[in-house]
N, CA, C and O atoms as a MOPAC input file, in Angstrom:
PM7 MOZYME 1SCF
protein

 N    128.97500 1   140.48700 1   242.59300 1
 C    129.28800 1   140.68200 1   240.47000 1
 C    130.39900 1   139.20000 1   240.52800 1
 O    131.45300 1   139.34200 1   239.90700 1
 N    130.25400 1   138.29900 1   240.99800 1
 C    130.70400 1   136.59100 1   240.57800 1
 C    129.57300 1   136.59500 1   239.60600 1
 O    128.40900 1   136.99800 1   239.60500 1
 N    130.71500 1   135.73000 1   238.43500 1
 C    129.83300 1   134.81200 1   237.40200 1
 C    130.96900 1   133.45400 1   237.18800 1
 O    132.16800 1   133.30700 1   237.42500 1
 N    130.27600 1   132.90100 1   236.82200 1
 C    130.54900 1   131.15300 1   236.40200 1
 C    130.14900 1   131.00100 1   235.28600 1
 O    129.08600 1   131.32200 1   234.75400 1
 N    131.84000 1   130.02700 1   234.58300 1
 C    131.64600 1   129.89700 1   233.54700 1
 C    132.34800 1   128.32800 1   233.03700 1
 O    133.54000 1   128.15200 1   232.78400 1
 N    131.32900 1   127.35500 1   232.97600 1
 C    131.97300 1   126.14300 1   232.59100 1
 C    132.78300 1   126.08800 1   231.07600 1
 O    132.81900 1   126.86800 1   230.12500 1
 N    133.51600 1   124.53700 1   231.40300 1
 C    134.15300 1   124.83700 1   230.00500 1
 C    134.73700 1   123.06100 1   230.05100 1
 O    135.46200 1   122.81000 1   231.01300 1
 N    134.50900 1   122.13600 1   229.28300 1
 C    136.00200 1   120.88100 1   229.26300 1
 C    134.81900 1   120.06100 1   229.12600 1
 O    135.11200 1   118.89600 1   229.39600 1
 N    133.54600 1   120.20100 1   228.80200 1
 C    132.83700 1   118.88300 1   228.25300 1
 C    132.40800 1   118.40900 1   227.02300 1
 O    132.79100 1   119.22800 1   226.18800 1
 N    131.87300 1   117.60100 1   226.54400 1
 C    132.30900 1   117.43900 1   225.09900 1
 C    131.65100 1   115.81300 1   225.26700 1
 O    130.74300 1   115.64000 1   226.08100 1
 N    132.17000 1   114.67000 1   224.45600 1
 C    131.71000 1   113.82900 1   223.71900 1
 C    132.58100 1   112.41600 1   224.43000 1
 O    133.76800 1   112.69000 1   224.60500 1
 N    132.29700 1   111.34300 1   224.75200 1
 C    132.93700 1   110.42500 1   225.19500 1
 C    132.46000 1   108.79500 1   224.94900 1
 O    131.34400 1   108.31200 1   224.75800 1
 N    133.46800 1   108.33400 1   225.01900 1
 C    132.93000 1   106.87800 1   225.12800 1
 C    133.19000 1   105.92100 1   226.87000 1
 O    133.97700 1   105.95100 1   227.81600 1
 N    132.25900 1   105.34800 1   226.54400 1
 C    132.22900 1   104.67400 1   228.27000 1
 C    133.45000 1   104.18800 1   228.48500 1
 O    134.30400 1   104.01700 1   227.61500 1
 N    133.57800 1   103.90700 1   229.88500 1
 C    135.17600 1   104.00700 1   230.22700 1
 C    135.84600 1   105.04400 1   230.00000 1
 O    137.03900 1   104.92300 1   230.27900 1
 N    135.55600 1   105.95200 1   229.62900 1
 C    137.03500 1   107.45700 1   229.23700 1
 C    136.72600 1   108.31500 1   230.74400 1
 O    136.14800 1   107.94100 1   231.76400 1
 N    137.36800 1   109.58900 1   230.39500 1
 C    137.73500 1   110.14500 1   231.61000 1
 C    137.38100 1   111.46000 1   230.71600 1
 O    136.90500 1   111.20200 1   229.61000 1
 N    137.54500 1   112.79600 1   231.03700 1
 C    136.89000 1   114.04300 1   231.18600 1
 C    136.71300 1   114.99700 1   231.87700 1
 O    135.93100 1   114.86600 1   232.81800 1
 N    137.42800 1   116.40400 1   231.63600 1
 C    137.60300 1   116.80800 1   233.08800 1
 C    137.05500 1   118.29700 1   233.26700 1
 O    137.95400 1   119.08400 1   232.97000 1
 N    136.12600 1   118.81300 1   233.57300 1
 C    135.29000 1   120.48800 1   233.83300 1
 C    135.59700 1   121.04500 1   234.62400 1
 O    135.43800 1   120.72000 1   235.80100 1
 N    136.13800 1   122.06300 1   234.22600 1
 C    136.50900 1   123.40400 1   235.03700 1
 C    135.08200 1   124.45800 1   234.90200 1
 O    134.07100 1   124.76900 1   234.27200 1
 N    135.69700 1   124.61700 1   235.71100 1
 C    134.52200 1   126.18500 1   236.39500 1
 C    135.43400 1   127.54100 1   236.50100 1
 O    135.73100 1   127.50600 1   237.69500 1
 N    135.90700 1   128.43300 1   236.09500 1
 C    136.28000 1   129.56500 1   236.07900 1
 C    135.52700 1   130.96800 1   236.33200 1
 O    134.74100 1   131.49700 1   235.54600 1
 N    135.92500 1   131.46000 1   237.57900 1
 C    135.08600 1   132.39800 1   238.08100 1
 C    135.98300 1   133.68800 1   237.89400 1
 O    137.19300 1   133.66900 1   238.11700 1
 N    135.15400 1   135.04300 1   237.37900 1
 C    135.54500 1   136.01600 1   237.25100 1
 C    134.60700 1   137.02000 1   238.73800 1
 O    133.64700 1   136.63700 1   239.40600 1
 N    135.43300 1   138.44400 1   238.82500 1
 C    134.89600 1   139.22800 1   239.85700 1
 C    135.52600 1   138.88100 1   241.05600 1
 O    136.64900 1   138.39500 1   241.19400 1
 N    134.49400 1   139.24900 1   242.13100 1
 C    135.42800 1   139.59000 1   244.07200 1
 C    134.65600 1   138.20200 1   244.65200 1
 O    133.58800 1   137.79300 1   244.19700 1
 N    135.21100 1   137.73100 1   245.45700 1
 C    134.96000 1   137.15500 1   246.71100 1
 C    134.57800 1   135.34500 1   246.39500 1
 O    133.60700 1   134.71100 1   246.80900 1
 N    135.46600 1   134.97300 1   245.72500 1
 C    135.55400 1   133.56300 1   244.48700 1
 C    135.59600 1   132.82800 1   246.38900 1
 O    134.64800 1   132.35700 1   247.01600 1
 N    136.84200 1   132.97300 1   246.77400 1
 C    137.14700 1   131.85900 1   247.83200 1
 C    136.40200 1   131.97500 1   249.71000 1
 O    136.63200 1   131.39200 1   250.77000 1
 N    135.20700 1   133.36300 1   249.12300 1
 C    134.64100 1   133.31200 1   250.33700 1
 C    133.50900 1   132.40500 1   250.68100 1
 O    132.90100 1   132.17400 1   251.72600 1
 N    133.38300 1   131.73400 1   248.79800 1
 C    131.95100 1   130.28800 1   248.94300 1
 C    131.76700 1   129.47800 1   248.65000 1
 O    131.39600 1   129.56800 1   247.47900 1
 N    131.76800 1   128.05800 1   249.13400 1
 C    131.47400 1   126.71700 1   248.84000 1
 C    131.29700 1   126.68200 1   247.13900 1
 O    130.09000 1   126.85300 1   246.97000 1
 N    131.59500 1   126.61600 1   246.53000 1
 C    131.59900 1   125.60900 1   245.24500 1
 C    130.59900 1   124.31200 1   244.06800 1
 O    131.33400 1   123.61400 1   243.37000 1
 N    129.87800 1   124.20000 1   243.99900 1
 C    129.53700 1   122.96300 1   243.60800 1
 C    129.42100 1   122.39700 1   242.49600 1
 O    129.19200 1   123.24800 1   241.63500 1
 N    129.49500 1   120.70100 1   241.81600 1
 C    129.37900 1   120.75900 1   240.54800 1
 C    127.62800 1   119.91300 1   241.02600 1
 O    127.23300 1   119.49500 1   242.11500 1
 N    127.02200 1   119.94400 1   239.80000 1
 C    125.71200 1   119.86100 1   239.83600 1
 C    125.36400 1   119.47900 1   238.40800 1
 O    126.04200 1   119.71500 1   237.40800 1
 N    124.06500 1   118.78000 1   238.48300 1
 C    124.26700 1   117.76800 1   237.01900 1
 C    122.78300 1   118.06900 1   236.69700 1
 O    122.11800 1   118.49500 1   237.64100 1
 N    122.14500 1   117.90600 1   235.46300 1
 C    120.86800 1   117.95000 1   235.65600 1
 C    120.51000 1   117.18100 1   233.45800 1
 O    120.59400 1   117.73100 1   232.36000 1
 N    120.08600 1   115.55900 1   233.98200 1
 C    119.71200 1   114.75200 1   232.98700 1
 C    118.31700 1   115.43400 1   232.29700 1
 O    117.45100 1   116.14600 1   232.80400 1
 N    118.47300 1   114.92600 1   230.97300 1
 C    117.61000 1   115.41900 1   230.07200 1
 C    115.88900 1   114.82000 1   230.51000 1
 O    115.37100 1   113.70600 1   230.42700 1
 N    115.30600 1   116.34400 1   231.05500 1
 C    113.74400 1   116.47500 1   231.73400 1
 C    113.29100 1   115.74200 1   232.87700 1
 O    112.19300 1   115.20800 1   233.03700 1
 N    114.61800 1   115.79700 1   233.92300 1
 C    115.02100 1   115.72900 1   234.75200 1
 C    115.29100 1   117.27000 1   235.71800 1
 O    115.47600 1   118.44700 1   235.41100 1
 N    115.19700 1   116.55300 1   236.92000 1
 C    115.85400 1   117.94600 1   237.95700 1
 C    117.20700 1   117.73500 1   237.84600 1
 O    117.84200 1   117.00500 1   237.08400 1
 N    117.66300 1   118.71900 1   238.99900 1
 C    119.19700 1   118.82000 1   238.95900 1
 C    119.57700 1   118.20100 1   240.64500 1
 O    119.08200 1   118.39400 1   241.75600 1
 N    120.65800 1   117.42400 1   240.14000 1
 C    121.55300 1   116.67100 1   241.49200 1
 C    122.58200 1   117.90600 1   241.58800 1
 O    122.94400 1   118.84400 1   240.87900 1
 N    122.92100 1   117.24000 1   243.19600 1
 C    124.16600 1   117.21900 1   243.48100 1
 C    125.47400 1   116.84400 1   242.92200 1
 O    125.78100 1   118.03500 1   242.87800 1
 N    126.08200 1   116.50500 1   242.65100 1
 C    127.42500 1   115.70500 1   242.10700 1
 C    128.31100 1   116.33500 1   243.15500 1
 O    127.41700 1   116.64400 1   243.94200 1
 N    129.13700 1   116.64300 1   243.58600 1
 C    130.42100 1   117.44600 1   244.60200 1
 C    129.85000 1   118.63900 1   244.35000 1
 O    129.39500 1   119.31800 1   243.42900 1
 N    130.10400 1   118.64200 1   245.87500 1
 C    130.76300 1   120.36300 1   246.17400 1
 C    131.64400 1   120.83100 1   246.99100 1
 O    131.50900 1   119.97600 1   247.86600 1
 N    132.52600 1   121.59600 1   247.43200 1
 C    133.89000 1   121.51900 1   247.60000 1
 C    133.62900 1   123.12000 1   248.86300 1
 O    132.74200 1   123.86900 1   248.45400 1
 N    134.19300 1   123.50100 1   249.98100 1
 C    133.99300 1   124.36500 1   250.57900 1
 C    135.39200 1   125.40000 1   250.79000 1
 O    136.51600 1   124.91300 1   250.90500 1
 N    135.15800 1   126.77800 1   250.81800 1
 C    135.19700 1   127.73300 1   250.54600 1
 C    136.83100 1   127.25200 1   250.60000 1
 O    137.13700 1   126.99100 1   249.43700 1
 N    137.57300 1   127.11400 1   251.17100 1
 C    138.74300 1   127.03200 1   251.60000 1
 C    139.53600 1   125.52300 1   251.39100 1
 O    140.70500 1   125.32200 1   251.71900 1
 N    138.29200 1   124.14800 1   250.54400 1
 C    139.00700 1   123.42700 1   250.10900 1
 C    139.28800 1   122.25600 1   250.74400 1
 O    139.29000 1   121.10100 1   250.31800 1
 N    139.52300 1   122.70300 1   251.80800 1
 C    139.08700 1   121.74100 1   253.30200 1
 C    137.89300 1   120.52800 1   253.02200 1
 O    138.23400 1   119.43900 1   253.48300 1
 N    136.87400 1   120.53700 1   252.50600 1
 C    136.21900 1   119.87600 1   253.28800 1
 C    135.24100 1   119.23600 1   251.79500 1
 O    135.32200 1   119.95500 1   250.79900 1
 N    134.55000 1   118.21700 1   251.69700 1
 C    134.05100 1   118.30700 1   250.19700 1
 C    132.82400 1   117.03900 1   250.96300 1
 O    133.00700 1   116.32400 1   251.94900 1
 N    131.33000 1   117.16300 1   249.86600 1
 C    131.06200 1   116.20300 1   250.17300 1
 C    130.95000 1   115.68900 1   248.55700 1
 O    131.73800 1   115.98300 1   247.65800 1
 N    129.95200 1   114.98300 1   248.47100 1
 C    129.73700 1   113.80500 1   246.84000 1
 C    128.75300 1   113.09400 1   247.60200 1
 O    128.66500 1   112.75300 1   248.78200 1
 N    127.68400 1   112.90800 1   246.06700 1
 C    127.05500 1   111.75100 1   245.62900 1
 C    127.05600 1   110.69700 1   245.33700 1
 O    127.25400 1   110.31200 1   244.18400 1
 N    126.77800 1   109.78600 1   246.55000 1
 C    127.17700 1   108.12500 1   245.85800 1
 C    127.68100 1   108.29900 1   244.48600 1
 O    128.74700 1   108.91100 1   244.41800 1
 N    127.26500 1   107.98200 1   243.59900 1
 C    127.37200 1   107.93100 1   242.31600 1
 C    128.98600 1   108.61100 1   241.73900 1
 O    129.57400 1   108.42700 1   240.67300 1
 N    129.12500 1   108.92100 1   242.18800 1
 C    130.75000 1   109.21000 1   242.10100 1
 C    132.12100 1   108.78700 1   242.50200 1
 O    133.26700 1   108.92500 1   242.07400 1
 N    131.39600 1   108.09500 1   243.71000 1
 C    132.76500 1   107.02600 1   244.38200 1
 C    133.22200 1   106.71400 1   243.55400 1
 O    132.56000 1   106.50300 1   242.53800 1
 N    134.99300 1   106.47600 1   243.59800 1
 C    135.59300 1   106.53400 1   243.25000 1
 C    136.29700 1   106.47300 1   241.94300 1
 O    137.28700 1   105.77100 1   241.73400 1
 N    135.55100 1   107.48800 1   240.81300 1
 C    135.16700 1   107.86500 1   240.13700 1
 C    135.66600 1   109.16200 1   239.71900 1
 O    136.46100 1   109.31600 1   238.79300 1
 N    135.12400 1   110.18700 1   240.50400 1
 C    135.08200 1   111.48300 1   240.36600 1
 C    136.27700 1   112.21200 1   241.16600 1
 O    137.12900 1   111.42700 1   241.58300 1
 N    136.37600 1   112.84800 1   241.30000 1
 C    137.65300 1   113.77300 1   241.86800 1
 C    137.40900 1   114.92800 1   241.82500 1
 O    136.65000 1   115.13300 1   240.87800 1
 N    137.78500 1   116.32400 1   242.65200 1
 C    137.10700 1   117.72700 1   242.79800 1
 C    138.19600 1   118.44200 1   243.65000 1
 O    138.55200 1   118.14700 1   244.79100 1
 N    138.77000 1   119.71900 1   242.63100 1
 C    139.43400 1   120.06000 1   243.63600 1
 C    139.22800 1   121.81300 1   243.26600 1
 O    138.30800 1   121.96600 1   242.46200 1
 N    139.68100 1   122.70600 1   243.55400 1
 C    139.66700 1   124.01100 1   243.82800 1
 C    141.51200 1   124.70900 1   243.82800 1
 O    142.53500 1   124.26100 1   244.34500 1
 N    141.19700 1   126.22500 1   242.81500 1
 C    142.48200 1   126.84400 1   242.98200 1
 C    141.98700 1   127.84000 1   243.11500 1
 O    141.25500 1   128.30200 1   242.24000 1
 N    142.33400 1   128.70300 1   244.67500 1
 C    141.04500 1   129.89400 1   244.89600 1
 C    142.44400 1   131.07000 1   243.64700 1
 O    142.23800 1   131.84900 1   242.71600 1
 N    143.29700 1   130.74700 1   244.10100 1
 C    144.23800 1   131.91600 1   243.84100 1
 C    144.25100 1   131.76300 1   241.85700 1
 O    144.97200 1   132.53600 1   241.22700 1
 N    143.84100 1   131.26400 1   241.50300 1
 C    143.08800 1   131.11200 1   239.80200 1
 C    141.73000 1   131.48600 1   239.40400 1
 O    141.16500 1   131.92600 1   238.40300 1
 N    141.36800 1   131.04200 1   240.89200 1
 C    139.21200 1   131.04900 1   240.52900 1
 C    139.05900 1   129.65300 1   239.49500 1
 O    138.30700 1   129.64500 1   238.52100 1
 N    139.69300 1   128.79500 1   239.79800 1
 C    138.78200 1   127.85200 1   239.42500 1
 C    138.47500 1   126.79300 1   240.47100 1
 O    138.83600 1   126.61500 1   241.63500 1
 N    137.68200 1   126.16300 1   239.63000 1
 C    136.98500 1   124.78900 1   240.51600 1
 C    136.72700 1   124.01100 1   239.43300 1
 O    135.85600 1   124.34100 1   238.62800 1
 N    137.68300 1   122.53900 1   239.24300 1
 C    137.74900 1   121.32600 1   238.57200 1
 C    137.51000 1   120.27400 1   238.59100 1
 O    138.19000 1   119.89600 1   239.54400 1
 N    136.90100 1   119.25100 1   238.14300 1
 C    136.05600 1   117.87700 1   238.46700 1
 C    136.40800 1   117.16500 1   237.46800 1
 O    136.06600 1   117.44700 1   236.31900 1
 N    137.12600 1   116.16400 1   237.76700 1
 C    137.91100 1   114.73000 1   237.20400 1
 C    136.72100 1   114.26600 1   236.79500 1
 O    135.78700 1   114.72300 1   237.45400 1
 N    136.40400 1   113.47500 1   235.88700 1
 C    135.52500 1   112.09300 1   235.76200 1
 C    136.31300 1   110.88100 1   235.47000 1
 O    136.29100 1   110.67700 1   234.25600 1
 N    136.81400 1   110.23600 1   235.93700 1
 C    137.09200 1   109.09800 1   234.99600 1
 C    136.03100 1   107.89000 1   235.19300 1
 O    135.15200 1   107.88700 1   236.05500 1
 N    136.24500 1   106.93900 1   234.31500 1
 C    135.05400 1   105.49200 1   234.16500 1
 C    133.43700 1   105.74100 1   233.55000 1
 O    132.53700 1   104.93300 1   233.32400 1
 N    133.49300 1   106.84800 1   233.43300 1
 C    132.35800 1   107.40600 1   232.62000 1
 C    131.41500 1   106.43600 1   231.70400 1
 O    131.74400 1   106.24600 1   230.53300 1
 N    130.42900 1   105.92200 1   232.15300 1
 C    128.81700 1   105.59000 1   231.59600 1
 C    128.45000 1   106.54600 1   230.95600 1
 O    128.64500 1   107.75700 1   230.85700 1
 N    127.79100 1   105.64100 1   230.47800 1
 C    126.20400 1   106.67900 1   229.70300 1
 C    125.10800 1   107.13900 1   230.79700 1
 O    124.31700 1   108.07200 1   230.65200 1
 N    125.23300 1   106.21700 1   232.02700 1
 C    124.22500 1   107.33600 1   232.77400 1
 C    124.84800 1   108.71200 1   233.11000 1
 O    124.16500 1   109.64800 1   233.52500 1
 N    125.96400 1   108.77000 1   232.94200 1
 C    126.42500 1   110.00700 1   234.14400 1
 C    126.39100 1   111.51300 1   232.66300 1
 O    126.43900 1   112.71800 1   232.91300 1
 N    126.30400 1   110.91500 1   231.31300 1
 C    125.60100 1   111.93500 1   230.59000 1
 C    124.55200 1   113.27500 1   231.12300 1
 O    123.47100 1   112.93900 1   231.60600 1
 N    124.77000 1   114.29300 1   231.06300 1
 C    124.28400 1   115.51300 1   231.72400 1
 C    124.73000 1   116.78800 1   231.24200 1
 O    125.86900 1   116.90100 1   230.78800 1
 N    123.55500 1   118.22600 1   231.32500 1
 C    124.37200 1   119.09600 1   231.58300 1
 C    124.82600 1   119.37700 1   232.50700 1
 O    124.02500 1   119.50400 1   233.43300 1
 N    126.40400 1   119.65400 1   232.85300 1
 C    126.66600 1   120.08800 1   234.58000 1
 C    127.13200 1   120.84700 1   234.51100 1
 O    127.85800 1   121.18600 1   233.57600 1
 N    126.73900 1   121.78500 1   236.11300 1
 C    126.60500 1   123.61700 1   235.78500 1
 C    127.45400 1   123.35500 1   237.14700 1
 O    127.33100 1   122.33400 1   237.82400 1
 N    128.43900 1   124.56100 1   237.48000 1
 C    129.00700 1   124.69000 1   238.57900 1
 C    127.92200 1   125.57200 1   239.39000 1
 O    127.07700 1   126.03500 1   238.62500 1
 N    127.73400 1   125.91600 1   240.72500 1
 C    127.65200 1   127.05200 1   241.32400 1
 C    127.81000 1   127.05000 1   242.50800 1
 O    127.86100 1   125.99100 1   243.13300 1
 N    127.95200 1   128.53800 1   243.23500 1
 C    127.96500 1   129.08600 1   243.91800 1
 C    127.19900 1   128.85200 1   245.53600 1
 O    126.36400 1   129.73100 1   245.74700 1
 N    127.31900 1   128.00200 1   246.49800 1
 C    126.11900 1   127.76000 1   247.40200 1
 C    126.32500 1   129.17200 1   248.43000 1
 O    127.23500 1   129.92000 1   248.79000 1
 N    124.45100 1   128.94600 1   248.68900 1
 C    124.09100 1   130.56100 1   249.52900 1
 C    124.92600 1   130.27400 1   251.00700 1
 O    124.36800 1   130.77900 1   251.98100 1
 N    126.10000 1   129.58000 1   251.26600 1
 C    126.87700 1   129.76600 1   252.62900 1
 C    128.11300 1   128.59000 1   252.64900 1
 O    128.37500 1   127.71100 1   251.82800 1
 N    128.78400 1   128.96800 1   253.99900 1
 C    129.62500 1   127.79300 1   253.31000 1
 C    129.18500 1   126.50400 1   253.21900 1
 O    128.59100 1   126.30100 1   254.27800 1
 N    129.15700 1   125.81000 1   252.74400 1
 C    128.57000 1   124.83500 1   252.99800 1
 C    129.13700 1   123.63100 1   251.78300 1
 O    129.61600 1   123.70800 1   250.65200 1
 N    128.89900 1   122.89300 1   252.41400 1
 C    129.06600 1   121.34700 1   250.94500 1
 C    128.51400 1   120.59500 1   251.18800 1
 O    129.13600 1   119.58900 1   251.53100 1
 N    127.13100 1   120.52900 1   251.19200 1
 C    125.73900 1   119.97400 1   250.84800 1
 C    126.25100 1   119.87600 1   249.20900 1
 O    127.14700 1   120.48300 1   248.62200 1
 N    125.40600 1   118.97600 1   248.80400 1
 C    124.87400 1   118.39300 1   247.30300 1
 C    123.81400 1   118.29100 1   247.13900 1
 O    123.45800 1   117.36100 1   246.41600 1
 N    122.74700 1   119.22100 1   247.74600 1
 C    121.10800 1   119.84800 1   247.45500 1
 C    121.06800 1   121.47900 1   246.68700 1
 O    121.38700 1   122.64400 1   246.92100 1
 N    120.38700 1   120.55200 1   245.53900 1
 C    120.82700 1   121.92400 1   244.66600 1
 C    119.70800 1   123.10300 1   244.75500 1
 O    119.33300 1   123.84200 1   243.84500 1
 N    119.12900 1   123.05700 1   246.59200 1
 C    118.66600 1   123.81300 1   246.47800 1
 C    119.59900 1   125.04400 1   247.48100 1
 O    119.12400 1   126.14800 1   247.74600 1
 N    120.57400 1   124.71800 1   247.80500 1
 C    121.39500 1   125.12200 1   248.64500 1
 C    122.46500 1   126.25400 1   247.72100 1
 O    123.10900 1   127.13600 1   248.28800 1
 N    122.48200 1   126.12200 1   246.86600 1
 C    122.61000 1   127.10200 1   245.66900 1
 C    122.35100 1   128.47200 1   245.03400 1
 O    121.16100 1   128.66900 1   244.78700 1
 N    123.24600 1   129.52800 1   244.69200 1
 C    122.68000 1   130.27400 1   244.52700 1
 C    122.83200 1   130.91800 1   242.71500 1
 O    121.99700 1   130.64800 1   241.85200 1
 N    123.90300 1   131.66000 1   242.50700 1
 C    124.59100 1   131.98100 1   241.41000 1
 C    125.45600 1   130.45600 1   240.32100 1
 O    126.46300 1   129.75500 1   240.41500 1
 N    124.42500 1   130.59200 1   239.48700 1
 C    124.77300 1   129.15600 1   238.82100 1
 C    125.41200 1   129.61100 1   237.43600 1
 O    124.85200 1   130.49000 1   236.78100 1
 N    126.39200 1   129.11100 1   237.06500 1
 C    127.04300 1   128.72600 1   235.45300 1
 C    125.83000 1   128.52100 1   234.50100 1
 O    124.69300 1   128.27300 1   234.90100 1
 N    126.22600 1   128.66300 1   233.08800 1
 C    125.46100 1   128.75600 1   232.43300 1
 C    124.83200 1   127.32100 1   232.02700 1
 O    123.82700 1   127.06300 1   231.36500 1
 N    126.07500 1   126.21300 1   232.85600 1
 C    126.27600 1   124.67100 1   231.95100 1
 C    126.67200 1   124.37200 1   230.62100 1
 O    126.85800 1   125.25000 1   229.77900 1
 N    126.82900 1   122.94600 1   230.37100 1
 C    127.75000 1   122.26700 1   229.40800 1
 C    127.35900 1   120.91300 1   229.69000 1
 O    127.04500 1   120.32800 1   230.72700 1
 N    127.49200 1   120.48900 1   228.17600 1
 C    127.17600 1   119.26600 1   228.06900 1
 C    127.81300 1   118.02100 1   227.76200 1
 O    128.20400 1   117.93000 1   226.59800 1
 N    128.00400 1   117.09800 1   228.46700 1
 C    128.34600 1   115.72000 1   228.79700 1
 C    127.73200 1   115.00000 1   228.38300 1
 O    126.60000 1   115.02100 1   228.86500 1
 N    127.98900 1   113.85800 1   227.22400 1
 C    127.96400 1   112.93600 1   226.57100 1
 C    128.43800 1   111.85300 1   226.77000 1
 O    129.56000 1   112.00400 1   226.28800 1
 N    128.36500 1   110.14400 1   227.39900 1
 C    128.62300 1   109.06600 1   227.33600 1
 C    128.48000 1   108.29400 1   226.50400 1
 O    128.16100 1   107.22100 1   227.01700 1
 N    128.57300 1   108.20100 1   224.84500 1
 C    128.19400 1   107.27400 1   224.08300 1
 C    129.37400 1   106.36100 1   223.13900 1
 O    130.44600 1   106.70900 1   222.64400 1
 N    128.71100 1   105.16700 1   223.14600 1
 C    129.62400 1   104.42600 1   221.94400 1
 C    129.51200 1   104.66600 1   221.00200 1
 O    130.19000 1   104.11100 1   220.13800 1

């Protein structure tokens, strides 16, 4: 009965920063890996960064290297994505989702339960 809700999106200028938060309700949050994924307008979803159930292991897409970081707090049932040095190419709807298993892949096909998504727009 787990539910995921994203928050923290909005409009930022290129080079700026934005923090997203995924808040969970229900049971068994700590049993699953959680991923952040995004979808550009008119395109399919791609993985951004995922984190294991324990927070020990992560995997990320190359386009976020050196700019984004992920963290989770199982006590608070949250997974955060800190995004720095944003560019217009980062404009997308961002989703958090529960992995089908204890995996840290960035393939969207490996995720089951999804949040509703939140808009991030990077523009001058």
